[in-house]
Structure formats: structure tokens, C-alpha cells
Amino acid sequence: MIDLGCSYGVNAALLKHGLSMADLFRLYDEGAGREDLLDRDRTVFDAPADPCLEIVGLDTAEQAVGYAVAAGALDAGIAANLERRDPTPDEAALVEGADLVISTGCFGYATDVSLRRLLEASGDSRPWMAHFVLRMFAFDEAREMLAGHGYVTEKVDGLHPQRRFASDDERIHVLDNLARLGIDPTGAEAEGWYVAELYVARPQEDERSLALDRIVGVH
């Protein structure tokens, strides 16, 4: 699995290592130096709950990716901005053969450009994609790019709160973007939250053979 916008490997901690958000809040709610945290985290991530799940993290934040790899949360990491360049041969080798590409809130900062480069680097595996996209960003160009590669993109019903706004300026910025898109924030962003929608993209042959509601419980 490729985690686009992985930061410090939170998704890996949840999916591969079986931790909860409450566990993570507790682990990082205390002041400690980097080396002390690294020693502790190497123990935390030493015996993953799902050792068969291999997660490669990708982020522009080199220190965050490096920490997650050094701590053992991620199996491997790529510190790169794929909006600006193709992956190097070594980076492409980490992406090749991927089964799934995910992102949880970074789309819009990373765009269809990054998704295309990941798709091209994945080789013949034709990975599925699952992207939680903040509602202030449109997924139309990514949907079109994926369709050009033989993918079908479906939006899952429902809204997913991501985090509270950090400031009034952030709230105003998001509400202004939503207004430009004609999206009503009532009951969602108006309550003080970033809110995302889930887009699932699969090769046409997979979409035809397995309905999305059998995977994610859509009714």
C-alpha cells in the first residue's frame, strides 16, 4: 500500500500496527526528545498486528517520513514532491507492484499530477485507489485522468469529519472555497470541521466484477 501524504505514519500505525487514535494521542501527549521517542517507538512498532501488510509512505516532509521509517511504523518511505518531478528509479521501485494507493486529506495539495506519476510507477499492478478528499477541493481532473488510464471512480455516500479548524482564518478560507464551489457547509464545515468525501477508483474490469457496496457497505 502507498500512503500519499503519510506524514509521521499515522495511517500505518492504525492499519498495520493495530493502534487506535486514542493510543496515538496517549503516546504523543508527553514531552520527550526525538531519540527517546524513537527508542520508545521502535518497541511500539516492533511486532505489527498485520505483518503481511507492507506500507510505503510518501510525503514532501523529509523529516516526518524519515522518522516513521526509522521508528518502524512504515516499511519504507519516499520524501518527494511528485507535483514537481517524476519519481527516481529507486523511488519508482518502491511503488512498483502496489495494490492500493490511499490519501487521507492531502489531495488538493497533491493533485492528479501526483496520482498519475504513482500510477505510472506502479507498473502492471494497476492499484486500486481510495482518497478522502476535503470538500473544498474538486476531484474532477483526477477522475478524468484516471478514466484515461481505464479506471472508474466512484464517490462513496457520506461525509467524514477530519479535524477541527485550527483558526478563524482557516475556517474563513475553507468556507470561502466551498461558496465558490456552490457547496452548502450547513451541518458540516459550518460546525468547525474539515470534512472529506471518499473517492474509490478501480480498473474497469474490477469495477464491473465487484460492486462497491460489497466492499464498503454502501446502501
Short mmCIF file of N, CA and C in Angstrom, two decimals, residues 29-194:
data_model
loop_
_atom_site.label_atom_id
_atom_site.label_comp_id
_atom_site.label_asym_id
_atom_site.label_seq_id
_atom_site.Cartn_x
_atom_site.Cartn_y
_atom_site.Cartn_z
N ASP A 29 1.29 12.51 23.87
CA ASP A 29 0.81 13.59 24.73
C ASP A 29 1.80 13.90 25.83
N GLU A 30 3.04 13.55 25.63
CA GLU A 30 4.05 13.81 26.65
C GLU A 30 5.31 14.35 25.98
N GLY A 31 5.95 15.29 26.64
CA GLY A 31 7.16 15.87 26.07
C GLY A 31 8.34 14.90 26.18
N ALA A 32 9.04 14.73 25.08
CA ALA A 32 10.23 13.87 25.08
C ALA A 32 11.08 14.25 23.89
N GLY A 33 12.38 14.02 24.00
CA GLY A 33 13.28 14.30 22.89
C GLY A 33 13.13 13.28 21.78
N ARG A 34 13.64 13.62 20.59
CA ARG A 34 13.49 12.75 19.43
C ARG A 34 14.07 11.37 19.67
N GLU A 35 15.27 11.29 20.23
CA GLU A 35 15.91 9.99 20.41
C GLU A 35 15.15 9.13 21.42
N ASP A 36 14.64 9.75 22.48
CA ASP A 36 13.86 9.00 23.46
C ASP A 36 12.57 8.47 22.83
N LEU A 37 11.91 9.33 22.04
CA LEU A 37 10.70 8.89 21.35
C LEU A 37 11.01 7.78 20.35
N LEU A 38 12.12 7.92 19.65
CA LEU A 38 12.48 6.92 18.64
C LEU A 38 12.74 5.57 19.30
N ASP A 39 13.44 5.56 20.42
CA ASP A 39 13.68 4.31 21.14
C ASP A 39 12.36 3.69 21.58
N ARG A 40 11.47 4.51 22.10
CA ARG A 40 10.16 4.01 22.54
C ARG A 40 9.35 3.47 21.37
N ASP A 41 9.34 4.24 20.26
CA ASP A 41 8.51 3.86 19.13
C ASP A 41 9.02 2.62 18.42
N ARG A 42 10.31 2.39 18.43
CA ARG A 42 10.83 1.16 17.83
C ARG A 42 10.28 -0.07 18.55
N THR A 43 10.05 0.06 19.85
CA THR A 43 9.44 -1.02 20.61
C THR A 43 7.95 -1.13 20.29
N VAL A 44 7.28 0.03 20.19
CA VAL A 44 5.85 0.04 19.89
C VAL A 44 5.56 -0.64 18.55
N PHE A 45 6.40 -0.37 17.55
CA PHE A 45 6.15 -0.88 16.19
C PHE A 45 6.94 -2.14 15.87
N ASP A 46 7.52 -2.77 16.86
CA ASP A 46 8.39 -3.92 16.63
C ASP A 46 7.63 -5.16 16.17
N ALA A 47 6.40 -5.33 16.64
CA ALA A 47 5.63 -6.53 16.30
C ALA A 47 4.28 -6.11 15.73
N PRO A 48 4.22 -5.83 14.44
CA PRO A 48 2.98 -5.31 13.84
C PRO A 48 1.83 -6.30 13.94
N ALA A 49 0.63 -5.76 14.07
CA ALA A 49 -0.56 -6.60 14.14
C ALA A 49 -0.81 -7.30 12.81
N ASP A 50 -0.40 -6.68 11.71
CA ASP A 50 -0.58 -7.27 10.38
C ASP A 50 0.77 -7.24 9.66
N PRO A 51 1.64 -8.21 9.93
CA PRO A 51 2.98 -8.19 9.33
C PRO A 51 2.97 -8.38 7.82
N CYS A 52 1.87 -8.87 7.27
CA CYS A 52 1.81 -9.09 5.82
C CYS A 52 1.50 -7.80 5.05
N LEU A 53 1.03 -6.79 5.75
CA LEU A 53 0.71 -5.52 5.11
C LEU A 53 1.97 -4.67 5.01
N GLU A 54 2.38 -4.38 3.80
CA GLU A 54 3.57 -3.55 3.56
C GLU A 54 3.11 -2.16 3.16
N ILE A 55 3.56 -1.15 3.90
CA ILE A 55 3.14 0.22 3.65
C ILE A 55 4.35 1.08 3.34
N VAL A 56 4.29 1.74 2.19
CA VAL A 56 5.31 2.70 1.78
C VAL A 56 4.69 4.09 1.89
N GLY A 57 5.32 4.95 2.66
CA GLY A 57 4.82 6.30 2.84
C GLY A 57 5.47 7.28 1.88
N LEU A 58 4.69 8.23 1.42
CA LEU A 58 5.18 9.27 0.52
C LEU A 58 4.74 10.63 1.04
N ASP A 59 5.68 11.53 1.20
CA ASP A 59 5.36 12.87 1.69
C ASP A 59 6.48 13.81 1.28
N THR A 60 6.16 15.10 1.22
CA THR A 60 7.19 16.09 0.95
C THR A 60 8.03 16.39 2.19
N ALA A 61 7.53 16.01 3.37
CA ALA A 61 8.20 16.31 4.64
C ALA A 61 9.25 15.24 4.92
N GLU A 62 10.49 15.52 4.58
CA GLU A 62 11.56 14.52 4.68
C GLU A 62 11.76 14.04 6.11
N GLN A 63 11.72 14.94 7.09
CA GLN A 63 11.96 14.54 8.47
C GLN A 63 10.86 13.63 8.99
N ALA A 64 9.61 13.93 8.62
CA ALA A 64 8.49 13.11 9.07
C ALA A 64 8.59 11.70 8.49
N VAL A 65 8.85 11.59 7.19
CA VAL A 65 8.98 10.29 6.55
C VAL A 65 10.15 9.52 7.14
N GLY A 66 11.27 10.22 7.33
CA GLY A 66 12.45 9.57 7.88
C GLY A 66 12.22 9.03 9.28
N TYR A 67 11.47 9.80 10.08
CA TYR A 67 11.19 9.33 11.44
C TYR A 67 10.31 8.08 11.40
N ALA A 68 9.26 8.11 10.57
CA ALA A 68 8.34 6.97 10.51
C ALA A 68 9.04 5.70 10.07
N VAL A 69 10.00 5.83 9.14
CA VAL A 69 10.76 4.66 8.69
C VAL A 69 11.71 4.19 9.79
N ALA A 70 12.41 5.13 10.42
CA ALA A 70 13.36 4.78 11.47
C ALA A 70 12.67 4.13 12.67
N ALA A 71 11.45 4.57 12.96
CA ALA A 71 10.70 4.01 14.09
C ALA A 71 10.08 2.66 13.76
N GLY A 72 9.96 2.34 12.47
CA GLY A 72 9.37 1.06 12.08
C GLY A 72 7.89 1.13 11.80
N ALA A 73 7.30 2.33 11.85
CA ALA A 73 5.88 2.46 11.51
C ALA A 73 5.65 2.16 10.04
N LEU A 74 6.52 2.71 9.18
CA LEU A 74 6.48 2.46 7.74
C LEU A 74 7.53 1.43 7.37
N ASP A 75 7.22 0.63 6.35
CA ASP A 75 8.21 -0.32 5.84
C ASP A 75 9.26 0.39 4.99
N ALA A 76 8.85 1.46 4.33
CA ALA A 76 9.77 2.25 3.52
C ALA A 76 9.13 3.61 3.31
N GLY A 77 9.94 4.58 2.92
CA GLY A 77 9.42 5.93 2.73
C GLY A 77 10.05 6.62 1.55
N ILE A 78 9.29 7.54 0.97
CA ILE A 78 9.75 8.36 -0.14
C ILE A 78 9.50 9.82 0.23
N ALA A 79 10.55 10.61 0.30
CA ALA A 79 10.42 12.05 0.55
C ALA A 79 10.56 12.75 -0.80
N ALA A 80 9.43 13.12 -1.38
CA ALA A 80 9.45 13.70 -2.73
C ALA A 80 8.18 14.50 -2.96
N ASN A 81 8.28 15.46 -3.86
CA ASN A 81 7.12 16.23 -4.31
C ASN A 81 6.83 15.82 -5.75
N LEU A 82 5.89 14.91 -5.92
CA LEU A 82 5.59 14.40 -7.25
C LEU A 82 4.75 15.37 -8.07
N GLU A 83 4.38 16.51 -7.49
CA GLU A 83 3.78 17.57 -8.28
C GLU A 83 4.84 18.21 -9.18
N ARG A 84 6.09 18.10 -8.78
CA ARG A 84 7.17 18.81 -9.48
C ARG A 84 8.07 17.91 -10.32
N ARG A 85 8.10 16.61 -10.01
CA ARG A 85 9.03 15.75 -10.74
C ARG A 85 8.55 14.31 -10.71
N ASP A 86 9.07 13.52 -11.65
CA ASP A 86 8.83 12.08 -11.65
C ASP A 86 9.61 11.43 -10.51
N PRO A 87 9.15 10.28 -10.03
CA PRO A 87 9.96 9.55 -9.05
C PRO A 87 11.27 9.09 -9.67
N THR A 88 12.30 9.04 -8.84
CA THR A 88 13.58 8.49 -9.29
C THR A 88 13.43 6.99 -9.50
N PRO A 89 14.38 6.34 -10.16
CA PRO A 89 14.30 4.88 -10.31
C PRO A 89 14.18 4.15 -8.98
N ASP A 90 14.92 4.59 -7.96
CA ASP A 90 14.82 3.93 -6.65
C ASP A 90 13.44 4.14 -6.03
N GLU A 91 12.89 5.34 -6.18
CA GLU A 91 11.55 5.62 -5.65
C GLU A 91 10.49 4.83 -6.41
N ALA A 92 10.63 4.77 -7.72
CA ALA A 92 9.67 4.01 -8.54
C ALA A 92 9.69 2.53 -8.16
N ALA A 93 10.87 2.02 -7.80
CA ALA A 93 10.97 0.61 -7.41
C ALA A 93 10.15 0.33 -6.14
N LEU A 94 10.03 1.32 -5.26
CA LEU A 94 9.22 1.15 -4.05
C LEU A 94 7.73 1.18 -4.36
N VAL A 95 7.36 1.86 -5.43
CA VAL A 95 5.95 1.98 -5.81
C VAL A 95 5.51 0.81 -6.69
N GLU A 96 6.43 0.28 -7.48
CA GLU A 96 6.08 -0.78 -8.43
C GLU A 96 5.46 -1.98 -7.72
N GLY A 97 4.35 -2.45 -8.29
CA GLY A 97 3.67 -3.61 -7.71
C GLY A 97 2.66 -3.26 -6.63
N ALA A 98 2.42 -1.98 -6.40
CA ALA A 98 1.46 -1.58 -5.35
C ALA A 98 0.07 -2.11 -5.66
N ASP A 99 -0.65 -2.48 -4.60
CA ASP A 99 -2.03 -2.94 -4.73
C ASP A 99 -3.04 -1.84 -4.45
N LEU A 100 -2.64 -0.85 -3.64
CA LEU A 100 -3.57 0.18 -3.20
C LEU A 100 -2.80 1.47 -2.95
N VAL A 101 -3.38 2.58 -3.39
CA VAL A 101 -2.87 3.92 -3.09
C VAL A 101 -3.94 4.65 -2.30
N ILE A 102 -3.57 5.20 -1.15
CA ILE A 102 -4.53 5.93 -0.32
C ILE A 102 -4.03 7.34 -0.04
N SER A 103 -4.96 8.23 0.28
CA SER A 103 -4.62 9.52 0.85
C SER A 103 -5.76 9.93 1.76
N THR A 104 -5.43 10.60 2.84
CA THR A 104 -6.44 10.99 3.83
C THR A 104 -6.32 12.48 4.13
N GLY A 105 -6.74 13.28 3.15
CA GLY A 105 -6.79 14.71 3.38
C GLY A 105 -5.75 15.53 2.65
N CYS A 106 -4.80 14.88 1.95
CA CYS A 106 -3.76 15.67 1.28
C CYS A 106 -4.11 16.01 -0.15
N PHE A 107 -5.15 15.37 -0.72
CA PHE A 107 -5.49 15.68 -2.10
C PHE A 107 -5.96 17.13 -2.19
N GLY A 108 -5.52 17.78 -3.25
CA GLY A 108 -5.74 19.21 -3.40
C GLY A 108 -4.42 19.93 -3.27
N TYR A 109 -3.60 19.46 -2.35
CA TYR A 109 -2.20 19.88 -2.27
C TYR A 109 -1.38 18.97 -3.17
N ALA A 110 -1.61 17.67 -3.05
CA ALA A 110 -1.21 16.72 -4.10
C ALA A 110 -2.42 16.60 -5.03
N THR A 111 -2.17 16.55 -6.34
CA THR A 111 -3.26 16.57 -7.31
C THR A 111 -3.20 15.35 -8.22
N ASP A 112 -3.96 15.45 -9.32
CA ASP A 112 -3.95 14.37 -10.31
C ASP A 112 -2.55 14.15 -10.88
N VAL A 113 -1.69 15.15 -10.80
CA VAL A 113 -0.32 15.01 -11.29
C VAL A 113 0.42 13.94 -10.48
N SER A 114 0.33 14.03 -9.17
CA SER A 114 0.97 13.02 -8.30
C SER A 114 0.34 11.65 -8.50
N LEU A 115 -0.99 11.59 -8.62
CA LEU A 115 -1.66 10.30 -8.81
C LEU A 115 -1.22 9.66 -10.11
N ARG A 116 -1.10 10.46 -11.17
CA ARG A 116 -0.65 9.90 -12.46
C ARG A 116 0.75 9.33 -12.35
N ARG A 117 1.63 10.06 -11.70
CA ARG A 117 3.01 9.58 -11.58
C ARG A 117 3.09 8.31 -10.72
N LEU A 118 2.27 8.22 -9.70
CA LEU A 118 2.22 6.99 -8.91
C LEU A 118 1.69 5.84 -9.74
N LEU A 119 0.64 6.12 -10.51
CA LEU A 119 0.04 5.08 -11.34
C LEU A 119 1.04 4.56 -12.37
N GLU A 120 1.77 5.46 -12.98
CA GLU A 120 2.75 5.06 -14.00
C GLU A 120 3.91 4.29 -13.37
N ALA A 121 4.26 4.65 -12.13
CA ALA A 121 5.37 3.95 -11.47
C ALA A 121 4.97 2.59 -10.94
N SER A 122 3.67 2.34 -10.81
CA SER A 122 3.22 1.08 -10.22
C SER A 122 3.34 -0.11 -11.17
N GLY A 123 3.65 0.17 -12.43
CA GLY A 123 3.85 -0.93 -13.37
C GLY A 123 2.55 -1.60 -13.77
N ASP A 124 2.56 -2.92 -13.80
CA ASP A 124 1.39 -3.67 -14.26
C ASP A 124 0.39 -3.99 -13.15
N SER A 125 0.64 -3.54 -11.93
CA SER A 125 -0.23 -3.96 -10.83
C SER A 125 -1.59 -3.27 -10.84
N ARG A 126 -1.69 -2.07 -11.48
CA ARG A 126 -2.95 -1.33 -11.58
C ARG A 126 -3.63 -1.25 -10.21
N PRO A 127 -3.03 -0.52 -9.28
CA PRO A 127 -3.56 -0.48 -7.91
C PRO A 127 -4.91 0.20 -7.83
N TRP A 128 -5.73 -0.25 -6.89
CA TRP A 128 -6.93 0.48 -6.53
C TRP A 128 -6.50 1.76 -5.82
N MET A 129 -7.41 2.72 -5.76
CA MET A 129 -7.15 3.97 -5.05
C MET A 129 -8.33 4.32 -4.16
N ALA A 130 -8.01 4.86 -2.99
CA ALA A 130 -9.03 5.32 -2.05
C ALA A 130 -8.56 6.64 -1.47
N HIS A 131 -9.27 7.72 -1.81
CA HIS A 131 -8.84 9.05 -1.42
C HIS A 131 -9.94 9.77 -0.64
N PHE A 132 -9.62 10.16 0.58
CA PHE A 132 -10.51 11.03 1.34
C PHE A 132 -10.16 12.47 0.96
N VAL A 133 -11.08 13.12 0.24
CA VAL A 133 -10.82 14.43 -0.36
C VAL A 133 -11.62 15.49 0.37
N LEU A 134 -10.94 16.51 0.89
CA LEU A 134 -11.64 17.62 1.52
C LEU A 134 -12.60 18.25 0.53
N ARG A 135 -13.80 18.63 1.01
CA ARG A 135 -14.84 19.07 0.08
C ARG A 135 -14.50 20.40 -0.61
N MET A 136 -13.52 21.13 -0.11
CA MET A 136 -13.16 22.38 -0.79
C MET A 136 -12.31 22.13 -2.03
N PHE A 137 -11.97 20.86 -2.29
CA PHE A 137 -11.20 20.51 -3.49
C PHE A 137 -12.04 19.62 -4.40
N ALA A 138 -12.03 19.93 -5.69
CA ALA A 138 -12.73 19.11 -6.67
C ALA A 138 -11.84 17.94 -7.10
N PHE A 139 -12.47 16.78 -7.35
CA PHE A 139 -11.74 15.60 -7.79
C PHE A 139 -11.92 15.36 -9.29
N ASP A 140 -12.50 16.33 -10.01
CA ASP A 140 -12.88 16.13 -11.41
C ASP A 140 -11.68 15.82 -12.30
N GLU A 141 -10.59 16.58 -12.16
CA GLU A 141 -9.44 16.36 -13.03
C GLU A 141 -8.78 15.02 -12.75
N ALA A 142 -8.76 14.62 -11.50
CA ALA A 142 -8.22 13.31 -11.16
C ALA A 142 -9.10 12.21 -11.73
N ARG A 143 -10.41 12.37 -11.63
CA ARG A 143 -11.35 11.38 -12.20
C ARG A 143 -11.11 11.24 -13.70
N GLU A 144 -10.92 12.36 -14.38
CA GLU A 144 -10.70 12.34 -15.84
C GLU A 144 -9.38 11.66 -16.17
N MET A 145 -8.33 11.99 -15.40
CA MET A 145 -7.03 11.36 -15.65
C MET A 145 -7.12 9.86 -15.44
N LEU A 146 -7.77 9.44 -14.36
CA LEU A 146 -7.90 8.02 -14.07
C LEU A 146 -8.71 7.30 -15.14
N ALA A 147 -9.75 7.96 -15.65
CA ALA A 147 -10.55 7.37 -16.72
C ALA A 147 -9.70 7.13 -17.96
N GLY A 148 -8.76 8.05 -18.22
CA GLY A 148 -7.86 7.87 -19.35
C GLY A 148 -6.94 6.68 -19.20
N HIS A 149 -6.77 6.22 -17.96
CA HIS A 149 -5.96 5.02 -17.69
C HIS A 149 -6.84 3.78 -17.48
N GLY A 150 -8.13 3.88 -17.84
CA GLY A 150 -9.00 2.72 -17.74
C GLY A 150 -9.58 2.48 -16.36
N TYR A 151 -9.69 3.55 -15.55
CA TYR A 151 -10.22 3.43 -14.19
C TYR A 151 -11.64 4.00 -14.12
N VAL A 152 -12.42 3.46 -13.20
CA VAL A 152 -13.73 4.00 -12.86
C VAL A 152 -13.66 4.55 -11.44
N THR A 153 -14.08 5.80 -11.25
CA THR A 153 -14.06 6.43 -9.94
C THR A 153 -15.47 6.57 -9.41
N GLU A 154 -15.68 6.13 -8.18
CA GLU A 154 -16.99 6.23 -7.53
C GLU A 154 -16.85 6.98 -6.22
N LYS A 155 -17.83 7.85 -5.95
CA LYS A 155 -17.83 8.57 -4.68
C LYS A 155 -18.75 7.84 -3.71
N VAL A 156 -18.22 7.52 -2.54
CA VAL A 156 -18.98 6.80 -1.52
C VAL A 156 -19.90 7.78 -0.80
N ASP A 157 -21.13 7.37 -0.54
CA ASP A 157 -22.06 8.23 0.19
C ASP A 157 -21.53 8.54 1.58
N GLY A 158 -21.81 9.74 2.04
CA GLY A 158 -21.46 10.10 3.41
C GLY A 158 -20.33 11.10 3.50
N LEU A 159 -20.27 11.79 4.64
CA LEU A 159 -19.24 12.78 4.92
C LEU A 159 -18.39 12.29 6.08
N HIS A 160 -17.11 12.68 6.06
CA HIS A 160 -16.16 12.18 7.04
C HIS A 160 -15.41 13.36 7.68
N PRO A 161 -15.76 13.72 8.92
CA PRO A 161 -15.02 14.79 9.60
C PRO A 161 -13.55 14.40 9.74
N GLN A 162 -12.66 15.36 9.45
CA GLN A 162 -11.24 15.07 9.53
C GLN A 162 -10.61 15.69 10.78
N ARG A 163 -10.72 16.99 10.91
CA ARG A 163 -10.21 17.64 12.13
C ARG A 163 -10.88 18.99 12.26
N ARG A 164 -10.78 19.57 13.45
CA ARG A 164 -11.33 20.90 13.67
C ARG A 164 -10.42 21.95 13.05
N PHE A 165 -11.01 23.09 12.70
CA PHE A 165 -10.21 24.18 12.18
C PHE A 165 -9.28 24.69 13.27
N ALA A 166 -8.07 25.03 12.86
CA ALA A 166 -7.06 25.49 13.82
C ALA A 166 -7.20 26.97 14.13
N SER A 167 -7.92 27.73 13.27
CA SER A 167 -8.03 29.17 13.48
C SER A 167 -9.24 29.71 12.73
N ASP A 168 -9.63 30.93 13.05
CA ASP A 168 -10.71 31.58 12.31
C ASP A 168 -10.31 31.80 10.86
N ASP A 169 -9.04 32.15 10.62
CA ASP A 169 -8.59 32.36 9.24
C ASP A 169 -8.74 31.08 8.42
N GLU A 170 -8.42 29.93 9.02
CA GLU A 170 -8.57 28.65 8.32
C GLU A 170 -10.03 28.38 8.02
N ARG A 171 -10.90 28.64 8.99
CA ARG A 171 -12.35 28.43 8.79
C ARG A 171 -12.86 29.30 7.65
N ILE A 172 -12.49 30.59 7.64
CA ILE A 172 -12.95 31.51 6.61
C ILE A 172 -12.45 31.07 5.24
N HIS A 173 -11.20 30.63 5.18
CA HIS A 173 -10.62 30.16 3.92
C HIS A 173 -11.42 28.99 3.36
N VAL A 174 -11.74 28.03 4.21
CA VAL A 174 -12.49 26.85 3.75
C VAL A 174 -13.90 27.22 3.33
N LEU A 175 -14.59 28.02 4.12
CA LEU A 175 -15.97 28.40 3.78
C LEU A 175 -16.01 29.21 2.50
N ASP A 176 -15.01 30.06 2.27
CA ASP A 176 -14.96 30.81 1.01
C ASP A 176 -14.78 29.87 -0.18
N ASN A 177 -13.91 28.87 -0.04
CA ASN A 177 -13.70 27.90 -1.12
C ASN A 177 -14.97 27.12 -1.41
N LEU A 178 -15.68 26.72 -0.35
CA LEU A 178 -16.92 25.97 -0.54
C LEU A 178 -17.97 26.83 -1.24
N ALA A 179 -18.04 28.11 -0.87
CA ALA A 179 -19.00 29.01 -1.51
C ALA A 179 -18.73 29.13 -3.00
N ARG A 180 -17.45 29.21 -3.38
CA ARG A 180 -17.11 29.29 -4.80
C ARG A 180 -17.52 28.03 -5.55
N LEU A 181 -17.50 26.89 -4.85
CA LEU A 181 -17.90 25.62 -5.47
C LEU A 181 -19.39 25.36 -5.38
N GLY A 182 -20.13 26.24 -4.69
CA GLY A 182 -21.57 26.06 -4.54
C GLY A 182 -21.94 24.94 -3.59
N ILE A 183 -21.09 24.67 -2.58
CA ILE A 183 -21.32 23.59 -1.62
C ILE A 183 -21.82 24.18 -0.31
N ASP A 184 -22.93 23.65 0.18
CA ASP A 184 -23.54 24.12 1.42
C ASP A 184 -22.80 23.51 2.62
N PRO A 185 -22.22 24.34 3.50
CA PRO A 185 -21.47 23.79 4.64
C PRO A 185 -22.32 23.50 5.87
N THR A 186 -23.63 23.71 5.77
CA THR A 186 -24.51 23.53 6.92
C THR A 186 -24.40 22.11 7.47
N GLY A 187 -24.20 21.99 8.77
CA GLY A 187 -24.10 20.69 9.41
C GLY A 187 -22.79 19.98 9.19
N ALA A 188 -21.87 20.64 8.52
CA ALA A 188 -20.55 20.03 8.23
C ALA A 188 -19.46 21.03 8.57
N GLU A 189 -18.88 21.69 7.55
CA GLU A 189 -17.81 22.64 7.81
C GLU A 189 -18.27 23.81 8.69
N ALA A 190 -19.55 24.16 8.57
CA ALA A 190 -20.08 25.25 9.40
C ALA A 190 -20.00 24.94 10.88
N GLU A 191 -19.87 23.66 11.23
CA GLU A 191 -19.75 23.26 12.63
C GLU A 191 -18.29 23.31 13.11
N GLY A 192 -17.37 23.73 12.24
CA GLY A 192 -15.99 23.91 12.66
C GLY A 192 -15.05 22.80 12.29
N TRP A 193 -15.43 21.97 11.30
CA TRP A 193 -14.62 20.81 10.92
C TRP A 193 -14.22 20.87 9.45
N TYR A 194 -13.01 20.42 9.16
CA TYR A 194 -12.70 19.97 7.82
C TYR A 194 -13.50 18.69 7.57
#
